[in-house]
Amino acid sequence: MTPEELYERLRPVNERRGYYFSDDHEMVRDLLAGLLRNKERYGYMCCPCRLASGDREADKDITCPCDYREPDVAEFGSCYCQLYVSKEWNEGVTPHQTVPERRPVSKLPY
């Protein structure tokens, strides 16, 4: 599967739930490529912006879409990676800001 194919597969499913891909198409393509690489590497699509352990159960919270997407988009208009955003974020209504890491330090693989 290519990043473009993954985009076309995920876009309608997520948009129905109110989550959109960022309008930065190059960044989105790179993040989707990272998800696909992680699927090849680990067997599941864990967040390309975080360090994975390789243990599916331990990484369950960062398997895309991660457990933190919903609160991140609700509070900041985008997820940690800026892969998923609100409609208002893409329209420039919501200010673009850095989303702090919500993943507890206790879950980090190091």
mmCIF file of N, CA, C and O in Angstrom:
data_model
loop_
_atom_site.group_PDB
_atom_site.id
_atom_site.type_symbol
_atom_site.label_atom_id
_atom_site.label_comp_id
_atom_site.label_asym_id
_atom_site.label_seq_id
_atom_site.Cartn_x
_atom_site.Cartn_y
_atom_site.Cartn_z
ATOM 1 N N MET A 1 0.842 -1.183 0.000
ATOM 2 C CA MET A 1 0.000 0.000 0.000
ATOM 3 C C MET A 1 0.884 1.243 0.000
ATOM 4 O O MET A 1 1.915 1.275 0.653
ATOM 5 N N THR A 2 0.452 2.246 -0.699
ATOM 6 C CA THR A 2 1.185 3.510 -0.760
ATOM 7 C C THR A 2 0.565 4.506 0.221
ATOM 8 O O THR A 2 -0.593 4.332 0.639
ATOM 9 N N PRO A 3 1.299 5.565 0.565
ATOM 10 C CA PRO A 3 0.700 6.601 1.405
ATOM 11 C C PRO A 3 -0.572 7.204 0.795
ATOM 12 O O PRO A 3 -1.523 7.505 1.507
ATOM 13 N N GLU A 4 -0.586 7.328 -0.509
ATOM 14 C CA GLU A 4 -1.757 7.886 -1.184
ATOM 15 C C GLU A 4 -2.961 6.962 -1.042
ATOM 16 O O GLU A 4 -4.088 7.418 -0.829
ATOM 17 N N GLU A 5 -2.725 5.653 -1.160
ATOM 18 C CA GLU A 5 -3.811 4.687 -0.986
ATOM 19 C C GLU A 5 -4.319 4.689 0.455
ATOM 20 O O GLU A 5 -5.534 4.613 0.693
ATOM 21 N N LEU A 6 -3.410 4.784 1.407
ATOM 22 C CA LEU A 6 -3.803 4.849 2.813
ATOM 23 C C LEU A 6 -4.621 6.116 3.064
ATOM 24 O O LEU A 6 -5.638 6.077 3.764
ATOM 25 N N TYR A 7 -4.208 7.221 2.479
ATOM 26 C CA TYR A 7 -4.936 8.485 2.593
ATOM 27 C C TYR A 7 -6.382 8.302 2.122
ATOM 28 O O TYR A 7 -7.327 8.689 2.821
ATOM 29 N N GLU A 8 -6.545 7.734 0.946
ATOM 30 C CA GLU A 8 -7.888 7.560 0.369
ATOM 31 C C GLU A 8 -8.729 6.587 1.184
ATOM 32 O O GLU A 8 -9.953 6.719 1.238
ATOM 33 N N ARG A 9 -8.104 5.638 1.833
ATOM 34 C CA ARG A 9 -8.829 4.673 2.663
ATOM 35 C C ARG A 9 -9.269 5.315 3.985
ATOM 36 O O ARG A 9 -10.388 5.099 4.446
ATOM 37 N N LEU A 10 -8.387 6.101 4.594
ATOM 38 C CA LEU A 10 -8.669 6.660 5.913
ATOM 39 C C LEU A 10 -9.487 7.946 5.892
ATOM 40 O O LEU A 10 -10.231 8.228 6.829
ATOM 41 N N ARG A 11 -9.333 8.734 4.847
ATOM 42 C CA ARG A 11 -9.979 10.048 4.795
ATOM 43 C C ARG A 11 -11.482 9.997 5.040
ATOM 44 O O ARG A 11 -11.985 10.667 5.953
ATOM 45 N N PRO A 12 -12.254 9.218 4.269
ATOM 46 C CA PRO A 12 -13.713 9.264 4.480
ATOM 47 C C PRO A 12 -14.144 8.740 5.851
ATOM 48 O O PRO A 12 -15.078 9.281 6.453
ATOM 49 N N VAL A 13 -13.473 7.745 6.352
ATOM 50 C CA VAL A 13 -13.808 7.174 7.661
ATOM 51 C C VAL A 13 -13.617 8.214 8.758
ATOM 52 O O VAL A 13 -14.479 8.389 9.627
ATOM 53 N N ASN A 14 -12.495 8.919 8.710
ATOM 54 C CA ASN A 14 -12.196 9.908 9.742
ATOM 55 C C ASN A 14 -13.015 11.178 9.592
ATOM 56 O O ASN A 14 -13.428 11.772 10.592
ATOM 57 N N GLU A 15 -13.265 11.592 8.374
ATOM 58 C CA GLU A 15 -14.056 12.810 8.172
ATOM 59 C C GLU A 15 -15.476 12.637 8.689
ATOM 60 O O GLU A 15 -16.061 13.579 9.229
ATOM 61 N N ARG A 16 -16.030 11.439 8.558
ATOM 62 C CA ARG A 16 -17.370 11.185 9.110
ATOM 63 C C ARG A 16 -17.380 11.376 10.626
ATOM 64 O O ARG A 16 -18.407 11.679 11.215
ATOM 65 N N ARG A 17 -16.224 11.190 11.255
ATOM 66 C CA ARG A 17 -16.110 11.340 12.710
ATOM 67 C C ARG A 17 -15.629 12.743 13.115
ATOM 68 O O ARG A 17 -15.379 12.995 14.283
ATOM 69 N N GLY A 18 -15.448 13.622 12.137
ATOM 70 C CA GLY A 18 -15.054 14.999 12.432
ATOM 71 C C GLY A 18 -13.555 15.223 12.496
ATOM 72 O O GLY A 18 -13.108 16.260 12.987
ATOM 73 N N TYR A 19 -12.769 14.267 11.986
ATOM 74 C CA TYR A 19 -11.306 14.404 11.959
ATOM 75 C C TYR A 19 -10.870 14.507 10.510
ATOM 76 O O TYR A 19 -11.289 13.729 9.662
ATOM 77 N N TYR A 20 -10.014 15.478 10.248
ATOM 78 C CA TYR A 20 -9.544 15.744 8.888
ATOM 79 C C TYR A 20 -8.036 15.620 8.849
ATOM 80 O O TYR A 20 -7.353 15.819 9.857
ATOM 81 N N PHE A 21 -7.511 15.316 7.676
ATOM 82 C CA PHE A 21 -6.069 15.371 7.511
ATOM 83 C C PHE A 21 -5.662 16.829 7.390
ATOM 84 O O PHE A 21 -6.405 17.646 6.820
ATOM 85 N N SER A 22 -4.498 17.163 7.912
ATOM 86 C CA SER A 22 -3.959 18.505 7.785
ATOM 87 C C SER A 22 -3.898 18.879 6.309
ATOM 88 O O SER A 22 -3.716 18.018 5.438
ATOM 89 N N ASP A 23 -4.035 20.164 6.040
ATOM 90 C CA ASP A 23 -3.935 20.616 4.653
ATOM 91 C C ASP A 23 -2.485 20.742 4.178
ATOM 92 O O ASP A 23 -2.241 21.124 3.039
ATOM 93 N N ASP A 24 -1.536 20.381 5.028
ATOM 94 C CA ASP A 24 -0.128 20.310 4.625
ATOM 95 C C ASP A 24 0.088 18.918 4.021
ATOM 96 O O ASP A 24 0.443 17.962 4.708
ATOM 97 N N HIS A 25 -0.177 18.805 2.738
ATOM 98 C CA HIS A 25 -0.210 17.510 2.065
ATOM 99 C C HIS A 25 1.133 16.776 2.090
ATOM 100 O O HIS A 25 1.163 15.555 2.212
ATOM 101 N N GLU A 26 2.224 17.497 1.989
ATOM 102 C CA GLU A 26 3.537 16.855 2.023
ATOM 103 C C GLU A 26 3.804 16.235 3.397
ATOM 104 O O GLU A 26 4.276 15.102 3.496
ATOM 105 N N MET A 27 3.465 16.962 4.458
ATOM 106 C CA MET A 27 3.654 16.438 5.805
ATOM 107 C C MET A 27 2.752 15.219 6.030
ATOM 108 O O MET A 27 3.184 14.213 6.590
ATOM 109 N N VAL A 28 1.507 15.308 5.572
ATOM 110 C CA VAL A 28 0.572 14.187 5.720
ATOM 111 C C VAL A 28 1.105 12.960 4.998
ATOM 112 O O VAL A 28 1.091 11.857 5.540
ATOM 113 N N ARG A 29 1.612 13.146 3.794
ATOM 114 C CA ARG A 29 2.165 12.023 3.047
ATOM 115 C C ARG A 29 3.332 11.401 3.804
ATOM 116 O O ARG A 29 3.452 10.179 3.898
ATOM 117 N N ASP A 30 4.216 12.229 4.367
ATOM 118 C CA ASP A 30 5.358 11.718 5.125
ATOM 119 C C ASP A 30 4.901 10.952 6.373
ATOM 120 O O ASP A 30 5.464 9.905 6.712
ATOM 121 N N LEU A 31 3.892 11.468 7.065
ATOM 122 C CA LEU A 31 3.385 10.781 8.257
ATOM 123 C C LEU A 31 2.722 9.457 7.894
ATOM 124 O O LEU A 31 2.907 8.453 8.588
ATOM 125 N N LEU A 32 1.962 9.439 6.805
ATOM 126 C CA LEU A 32 1.341 8.190 6.364
ATOM 127 C C LEU A 32 2.399 7.174 5.935
ATOM 128 O O LEU A 32 2.270 5.979 6.217
ATOM 129 N N ALA A 33 3.458 7.645 5.298
ATOM 130 C CA ALA A 33 4.569 6.754 4.946
ATOM 131 C C ALA A 33 5.202 6.186 6.223
ATOM 132 O O ALA A 33 5.563 5.001 6.267
ATOM 133 N N GLY A 34 5.317 7.017 7.262
ATOM 134 C CA GLY A 34 5.845 6.555 8.545
ATOM 135 C C GLY A 34 4.953 5.507 9.181
ATOM 136 O O GLY A 34 5.432 4.524 9.763
ATOM 137 N N LEU A 35 3.649 5.687 9.080
ATOM 138 C CA LEU A 35 2.717 4.676 9.601
ATOM 139 C C LEU A 35 2.899 3.352 8.868
ATOM 140 O O LEU A 35 2.913 2.280 9.495
ATOM 141 N N LEU A 36 3.049 3.428 7.566
ATOM 142 C CA LEU A 36 3.235 2.207 6.776
ATOM 143 C C LEU A 36 4.570 1.528 7.097
ATOM 144 O O LEU A 36 4.647 0.300 7.181
ATOM 145 N N ARG A 37 5.617 2.322 7.301
ATOM 146 C CA ARG A 37 6.914 1.757 7.705
ATOM 147 C C ARG A 37 6.800 1.057 9.055
ATOM 148 O O ARG A 37 7.344 -0.026 9.249
ATOM 149 N N ASN A 38 6.101 1.698 9.984
ATOM 150 C CA ASN A 38 5.930 1.088 11.296
ATOM 151 C C ASN A 38 5.097 -0.190 11.217
ATOM 152 O O ASN A 38 5.340 -1.137 11.958
ATOM 153 N N LYS A 39 4.145 -0.230 10.303
ATOM 154 C CA LYS A 39 3.374 -1.468 10.115
ATOM 155 C C LYS A 39 4.287 -2.583 9.619
ATOM 156 O O LYS A 39 4.185 -3.724 10.074
ATOM 157 N N GLU A 40 5.186 -2.267 8.696
ATOM 158 C CA GLU A 40 6.151 -3.264 8.212
ATOM 159 C C GLU A 40 7.103 -3.683 9.333
ATOM 160 O O GLU A 40 7.413 -4.850 9.488
ATOM 161 N N ARG A 41 7.558 -2.722 10.099
ATOM 162 C CA ARG A 41 8.540 -2.953 11.151
ATOM 163 C C ARG A 41 7.959 -3.708 12.341
ATOM 164 O O ARG A 41 8.558 -4.647 12.847
ATOM 165 N N TYR A 42 6.792 -3.276 12.817
ATOM 166 C CA TYR A 42 6.229 -3.810 14.056
ATOM 167 C C TYR A 42 4.996 -4.686 13.857
ATOM 168 O O TYR A 42 4.579 -5.375 14.784
ATOM 169 N N GLY A 43 4.360 -4.567 12.696
ATOM 170 C CA GLY A 43 3.133 -5.315 12.462
ATOM 171 C C GLY A 43 1.878 -4.514 12.782
ATOM 172 O O GLY A 43 0.773 -5.030 12.671
ATOM 173 N N TYR A 44 2.034 -3.272 13.184
ATOM 174 C CA TYR A 44 0.908 -2.388 13.480
ATOM 175 C C TYR A 44 1.336 -0.947 13.223
ATOM 176 O O TYR A 44 2.514 -0.631 13.246
ATOM 177 N N MET A 45 0.354 -0.104 12.952
ATOM 178 C CA MET A 45 0.657 1.288 12.598
ATOM 179 C C MET A 45 0.705 2.153 13.851
ATOM 180 O O MET A 45 -0.287 2.771 14.229
ATOM 181 N N CYS A 46 1.863 2.181 14.467
ATOM 182 C CA CYS A 46 2.021 3.060 15.633
ATOM 183 C C CYS A 46 2.476 4.428 15.152
ATOM 184 O O CYS A 46 3.036 4.594 14.076
ATOM 185 N N CYS A 47 2.211 5.401 15.985
ATOM 186 C CA CYS A 47 2.480 6.798 15.688
ATOM 187 C C CYS A 47 3.925 6.998 15.225
ATOM 188 O O CYS A 47 4.858 6.605 15.920
ATOM 189 N N PRO A 48 4.132 7.622 14.071
ATOM 190 C CA PRO A 48 5.491 7.858 13.590
ATOM 191 C C PRO A 48 6.196 9.000 14.328
ATOM 192 O O PRO A 48 7.381 9.215 14.137
ATOM 193 N N CYS A 49 5.474 9.689 15.196
ATOM 194 C CA CYS A 49 6.049 10.818 15.944
ATOM 195 C C CYS A 49 6.501 10.409 17.345
ATOM 196 O O CYS A 49 6.952 11.263 18.107
ATOM 197 N N ARG A 50 6.342 9.149 17.659
ATOM 198 C CA ARG A 50 6.691 8.679 18.998
ATOM 199 C C ARG A 50 7.556 7.424 18.885
ATOM 200 O O ARG A 50 7.540 6.748 17.869
ATOM 201 N N LEU A 51 8.282 7.133 19.965
ATOM 202 C CA LEU A 51 9.098 5.923 19.991
ATOM 203 C C LEU A 51 8.231 4.737 20.390
ATOM 204 O O LEU A 51 7.586 4.763 21.439
ATOM 205 N N ALA A 52 8.231 3.730 19.563
ATOM 206 C CA ALA A 52 7.473 2.519 19.846
ATOM 207 C C ALA A 52 8.387 1.479 20.475
ATOM 208 O O ALA A 52 9.595 1.480 20.251
ATOM 209 N N SER A 53 7.789 0.591 21.232
ATOM 210 C CA SER A 53 8.560 -0.462 21.888
ATOM 211 C C SER A 53 8.653 -1.721 21.030
ATOM 212 O O SER A 53 9.529 -2.543 21.236
ATOM 213 N N GLY A 54 7.718 -1.867 20.106
ATOM 214 C CA GLY A 54 7.643 -3.096 19.340
ATOM 215 C C GLY A 54 6.719 -4.118 19.980
ATOM 216 O O GLY A 54 6.484 -5.184 19.429
ATOM 217 N N ASP A 55 6.175 -3.794 21.127
ATOM 218 C CA ASP A 55 5.222 -4.645 21.838
ATOM 219 C C ASP A 55 3.835 -4.048 21.602
ATOM 220 O O ASP A 55 3.528 -2.959 22.101
ATOM 221 N N ARG A 56 3.023 -4.749 20.839
ATOM 222 C CA ARG A 56 1.713 -4.227 20.441
ATOM 223 C C ARG A 56 0.878 -3.790 21.650
ATOM 224 O O ARG A 56 0.251 -2.731 21.636
ATOM 225 N N GLU A 57 0.875 -4.585 22.689
ATOM 226 C CA GLU A 57 0.072 -4.247 23.880
ATOM 227 C C GLU A 57 0.605 -2.985 24.558
ATOM 228 O O GLU A 57 -0.164 -2.115 24.948
ATOM 229 N N ALA A 58 1.922 -2.884 24.694
ATOM 230 C CA ALA A 58 2.524 -1.709 25.335
ATOM 231 C C ALA A 58 2.315 -0.447 24.499
ATOM 232 O O ALA A 58 2.249 0.660 25.042
ATOM 233 N N ASP A 59 2.201 -0.612 23.185
ATOM 234 C CA ASP A 59 2.045 0.519 22.274
ATOM 235 C C ASP A 59 0.594 0.762 21.873
ATOM 236 O O ASP A 59 0.326 1.600 21.008
ATOM 237 N N LYS A 60 -0.321 0.062 22.517
ATOM 238 C CA LYS A 60 -1.735 0.177 22.158
ATOM 239 C C LYS A 60 -2.211 1.632 22.182
ATOM 240 O O LYS A 60 -2.977 2.052 21.323
ATOM 241 N N ASP A 61 -1.704 2.418 23.114
ATOM 242 C CA ASP A 61 -2.143 3.810 23.235
ATOM 243 C C ASP A 61 -1.615 4.708 22.121
ATOM 244 O O ASP A 61 -2.150 5.792 21.890
ATOM 245 N N ILE A 62 -0.575 4.262 21.419
ATOM 246 C CA ILE A 62 -0.029 5.084 20.325
ATOM 247 C C ILE A 62 -0.231 4.434 18.963
ATOM 248 O O ILE A 62 0.381 4.832 17.976
ATOM 249 N N THR A 63 -1.117 3.438 18.897
ATOM 250 C CA THR A 63 -1.491 2.876 17.606
ATOM 251 C C THR A 63 -2.475 3.848 16.967
ATOM 252 O O THR A 63 -3.457 4.247 17.585
ATOM 253 N N CYS A 64 -2.167 4.267 15.770
ATOM 254 C CA CYS A 64 -2.926 5.318 15.098
ATOM 255 C C CYS A 64 -4.321 4.832 14.683
ATOM 256 O O CYS A 64 -4.435 3.738 14.130
ATOM 257 N N PRO A 65 -5.353 5.619 14.962
ATOM 258 C CA PRO A 65 -5.311 6.875 15.687
ATOM 259 C C PRO A 65 -5.097 6.610 17.178
ATOM 260 O O PRO A 65 -5.748 5.773 17.775
ATOM 261 N N CYS A 66 -4.207 7.353 17.758
ATOM 262 C CA CYS A 66 -3.809 7.111 19.143
ATOM 263 C C CYS A 66 -4.903 7.535 20.120
ATOM 264 O O CYS A 66 -5.844 8.231 19.769
ATOM 265 N N ASP A 67 -4.743 7.094 21.351
ATOM 266 C CA ASP A 67 -5.703 7.427 22.415
ATOM 267 C C ASP A 67 -5.751 8.920 22.700
ATOM 268 O O ASP A 67 -6.699 9.396 23.325
ATOM 269 N N TYR A 68 -4.753 9.647 22.260
ATOM 270 C CA TYR A 68 -4.634 11.057 22.596
ATOM 271 C C TYR A 68 -5.208 11.978 21.523
ATOM 272 O O TYR A 68 -5.315 13.184 21.721
ATOM 273 N N ARG A 69 -5.575 11.408 20.380
ATOM 274 C CA ARG A 69 -6.086 12.222 19.270
ATOM 275 C C ARG A 69 -7.320 13.016 19.679
ATOM 276 O O ARG A 69 -7.386 14.225 19.456
ATOM 277 N N GLU A 70 -8.297 12.352 20.255
ATOM 278 C CA GLU A 70 -9.553 13.028 20.587
ATOM 279 C C GLU A 70 -9.349 14.216 21.535
ATOM 280 O O GLU A 70 -9.790 15.330 21.228
ATOM 281 N N PRO A 71 -8.656 14.035 22.673
ATOM 282 C CA PRO A 71 -8.465 15.208 23.534
ATOM 283 C C PRO A 71 -7.562 16.273 22.908
ATOM 284 O O PRO A 71 -7.769 17.471 23.137
ATOM 285 N N ASP A 72 -6.575 15.859 22.116
ATOM 286 C CA ASP A 72 -5.700 16.836 21.459
ATOM 287 C C ASP A 72 -6.482 17.704 20.478
ATOM 288 O O ASP A 72 -6.366 18.933 20.487
ATOM 289 N N VAL A 73 -7.278 17.063 19.624
ATOM 290 C CA VAL A 73 -8.038 17.821 18.623
ATOM 291 C C VAL A 73 -9.089 18.688 19.317
ATOM 292 O O VAL A 73 -9.303 19.835 18.923
ATOM 293 N N ALA A 74 -9.700 18.162 20.367
ATOM 294 C CA ALA A 74 -10.703 18.954 21.099
ATOM 295 C C ALA A 74 -10.077 20.199 21.725
ATOM 296 O O ALA A 74 -10.665 21.281 21.691
ATOM 297 N N GLU A 75 -8.879 20.070 22.283
ATOM 298 C CA GLU A 75 -8.254 21.188 22.977
ATOM 299 C C GLU A 75 -7.438 22.101 22.064
ATOM 300 O O GLU A 75 -7.456 23.318 22.206
ATOM 301 N N PHE A 76 -6.702 21.501 21.122
ATOM 302 C CA PHE A 76 -5.749 22.280 20.320
ATOM 303 C C PHE A 76 -6.102 22.379 18.828
ATOM 304 O O PHE A 76 -5.442 23.103 18.095
ATOM 305 N N GLY A 77 -7.076 21.586 18.392
ATOM 306 C CA GLY A 77 -7.442 21.603 16.977
ATOM 307 C C GLY A 77 -6.633 20.646 16.131
ATOM 308 O O GLY A 77 -6.908 20.484 14.950
ATOM 309 N N SER A 78 -5.612 20.016 16.722
ATOM 310 C CA SER A 78 -4.825 19.013 15.983
ATOM 311 C C SER A 78 -4.295 17.990 16.967
ATOM 312 O O SER A 78 -4.211 18.253 18.169
ATOM 313 N N CYS A 79 -3.926 16.849 16.430
ATOM 314 C CA CYS A 79 -3.284 15.839 17.266
ATOM 315 C C CYS A 79 -1.795 16.184 17.399
ATOM 316 O O CYS A 79 -1.301 17.121 16.772
ATOM 317 N N TYR A 80 -1.108 15.429 18.200
ATOM 318 C CA TYR A 80 0.314 15.648 18.476
ATOM 319 C C TYR A 80 1.138 15.767 17.192
ATOM 320 O O TYR A 80 1.991 16.638 17.066
ATOM 321 N N CYS A 81 0.872 14.913 16.225
ATOM 322 C CA CYS A 81 1.621 14.892 14.953
ATOM 323 C C CYS A 81 1.148 15.948 13.957
ATOM 324 O O CYS A 81 1.822 16.195 12.970
ATOM 325 N N GLN A 82 -0.033 16.461 14.175
ATOM 326 C CA GLN A 82 -0.721 17.334 13.232
ATOM 327 C C GLN A 82 -1.150 16.586 11.980
ATOM 328 O O GLN A 82 -1.344 17.170 10.920
ATOM 329 N N LEU A 83 -1.312 15.266 12.111
ATOM 330 C CA LEU A 83 -1.872 14.472 11.027
ATOM 331 C C LEU A 83 -3.379 14.701 10.982
ATOM 332 O O LEU A 83 -3.942 15.022 9.946
ATOM 333 N N TYR A 84 -4.017 14.530 12.136
ATOM 334 C CA TYR A 84 -5.461 14.739 12.245
ATOM 335 C C TYR A 84 -5.732 16.097 12.854
ATOM 336 O O TYR A 84 -5.134 16.469 13.865
ATOM 337 N N VAL A 85 -6.647 16.815 12.222
ATOM 338 C CA VAL A 85 -6.983 18.166 12.677
ATOM 339 C C VAL A 85 -8.489 18.366 12.582
ATOM 340 O O VAL A 85 -9.198 17.580 11.953
ATOM 341 N N SER A 86 -8.934 19.440 13.200
ATOM 342 C CA SER A 86 -10.336 19.824 13.063
ATOM 343 C C SER A 86 -10.511 20.615 11.766
ATOM 344 O O SER A 86 -9.535 21.132 11.201
ATOM 345 N N LYS A 87 -11.736 20.719 11.331
ATOM 346 C CA LYS A 87 -12.047 21.526 10.149
ATOM 347 C C LYS A 87 -11.612 22.976 10.385
ATOM 348 O O LYS A 87 -11.057 23.623 9.511
ATOM 349 N N GLU A 88 -11.847 23.468 11.612
ATOM 350 C CA GLU A 88 -11.498 24.845 11.960
ATOM 351 C C GLU A 88 -9.992 25.072 11.922
ATOM 352 O O GLU A 88 -9.519 26.157 11.593
ATOM 353 N N TRP A 89 -9.216 24.061 12.250
ATOM 354 C CA TRP A 89 -7.752 24.155 12.211
ATOM 355 C C TRP A 89 -7.304 24.351 10.760
ATOM 356 O O TRP A 89 -6.485 25.219 10.467
ATOM 357 N N ASN A 90 -7.860 23.530 9.863
ATOM 358 C CA ASN A 90 -7.509 23.669 8.440
ATOM 359 C C ASN A 90 -7.961 25.004 7.875
ATOM 360 O O ASN A 90 -7.319 25.550 6.984
ATOM 361 N N GLU A 91 -9.052 25.535 8.387
ATOM 362 C CA GLU A 91 -9.577 26.816 7.885
ATOM 363 C C GLU A 91 -8.852 28.013 8.483
ATOM 364 O O GLU A 91 -9.115 29.150 8.094
ATOM 365 N N GLY A 92 -7.966 27.772 9.441
ATOM 366 C CA GLY A 92 -7.219 28.856 10.060
ATOM 367 C C GLY A 92 -7.967 29.554 11.178
ATOM 368 O O GLY A 92 -7.493 30.557 11.707
ATOM 369 N N VAL A 93 -9.127 29.049 11.557
ATOM 370 C CA VAL A 93 -9.912 29.632 12.644
ATOM 371 C C VAL A 93 -9.257 29.311 13.988
ATOM 372 O O VAL A 93 -9.176 30.156 14.870
ATOM 373 N N THR A 94 -8.799 28.069 14.128
ATOM 374 C CA THR A 94 -8.104 27.640 15.338
ATOM 375 C C THR A 94 -6.620 27.929 15.163
ATOM 376 O O THR A 94 -6.026 27.533 14.156
ATOM 377 N N PRO A 95 -6.001 28.618 16.123
ATOM 378 C CA PRO A 95 -4.562 28.907 15.988
ATOM 379 C C PRO A 95 -3.732 27.622 15.978
ATOM 380 O O PRO A 95 -4.045 26.668 16.690
ATOM 381 N N HIS A 96 -2.707 27.613 15.161
ATOM 382 C CA HIS A 96 -1.801 26.458 15.085
ATOM 383 C C HIS A 96 -0.753 26.613 16.176
ATOM 384 O O HIS A 96 -0.018 27.595 16.204
ATOM 385 N N GLN A 97 -0.720 25.639 17.056
ATOM 386 C CA GLN A 97 0.226 25.669 18.156
ATOM 387 C C GLN A 97 0.773 24.282 18.414
ATOM 388 O O GLN A 97 0.215 23.288 17.957
ATOM 389 N N THR A 98 1.855 24.220 19.124
ATOM 390 C CA THR A 98 2.468 22.942 19.468
ATOM 391 C C THR A 98 1.580 22.222 20.469
ATOM 392 O O THR A 98 1.142 22.799 21.457
ATOM 393 N N VAL A 99 1.317 20.968 20.194
ATOM 394 C CA VAL A 99 0.506 20.142 21.082
ATOM 395 C C VAL A 99 1.448 19.417 22.034
ATOM 396 O O VAL A 99 2.361 18.723 21.594
ATOM 397 N N PRO A 100 1.253 19.577 23.335
ATOM 398 C CA PRO A 100 2.143 18.889 24.278
ATOM 399 C C PRO A 100 1.898 17.389 24.280
ATOM 400 O O PRO A 100 0.806 16.924 23.979
ATOM 401 N N GLU A 101 2.922 16.655 24.614
ATOM 402 C CA GLU A 101 2.836 15.200 24.702
ATOM 403 C C GLU A 101 1.958 14.811 25.884
ATOM 404 O O GLU A 101 2.175 15.255 26.998
ATOM 405 N N ARG A 102 0.950 14.009 25.629
ATOM 406 C CA ARG A 102 0.055 13.525 26.684
ATOM 407 C C ARG A 102 0.447 12.132 27.165
ATOM 408 O O ARG A 102 -0.012 11.690 28.204
ATOM 409 N N ARG A 103 1.241 11.455 26.395
ATOM 410 C CA ARG A 103 1.595 10.089 26.771
ATOM 411 C C ARG A 103 2.418 10.114 28.065
ATOM 412 O O ARG A 103 3.431 10.796 28.157
ATOM 413 N N PRO A 104 1.974 9.358 29.057
ATOM 414 C CA PRO A 104 2.698 9.346 30.334
ATOM 415 C C PRO A 104 4.134 8.835 30.186
ATOM 416 O O PRO A 104 4.395 7.912 29.404
ATOM 417 N N VAL A 105 5.035 9.419 30.927
ATOM 418 C CA VAL A 105 6.435 9.014 30.900
ATOM 419 C C VAL A 105 6.572 7.529 31.228
ATOM 420 O O VAL A 105 7.434 6.835 30.689
ATOM 421 N N SER A 106 5.698 7.022 32.057
ATOM 422 C CA SER A 106 5.752 5.602 32.453
ATOM 423 C C SER A 106 5.536 4.658 31.267
ATOM 424 O O SER A 106 5.905 3.491 31.340
ATOM 425 N N LYS A 107 4.973 5.157 30.164
ATOM 426 C CA LYS A 107 4.744 4.314 28.983
ATOM 427 C C LYS A 107 5.854 4.399 27.957
ATOM 428 O O LYS A 107 5.834 3.696 26.958
ATOM 429 N N LEU A 108 6.837 5.260 28.201
ATOM 430 C CA LEU A 108 7.937 5.399 27.236
ATOM 431 C C LEU A 108 8.809 4.152 27.254
ATOM 432 O O LEU A 108 9.067 3.582 28.319
ATOM 433 N N PRO A 109 9.301 3.744 26.085
ATOM 434 C CA PRO A 109 10.046 2.486 25.995
ATOM 435 C C PRO A 109 11.510 2.566 26.429
ATOM 436 O O PRO A 109 12.268 1.634 26.216
ATOM 437 N N TYR A 110 11.920 3.626 27.050
ATOM 438 C CA TYR A 110 13.319 3.746 27.471
ATOM 439 C C TYR A 110 13.425 4.126 28.917
ATOM 440 O O TYR A 110 12.516 4.474 29.583
#
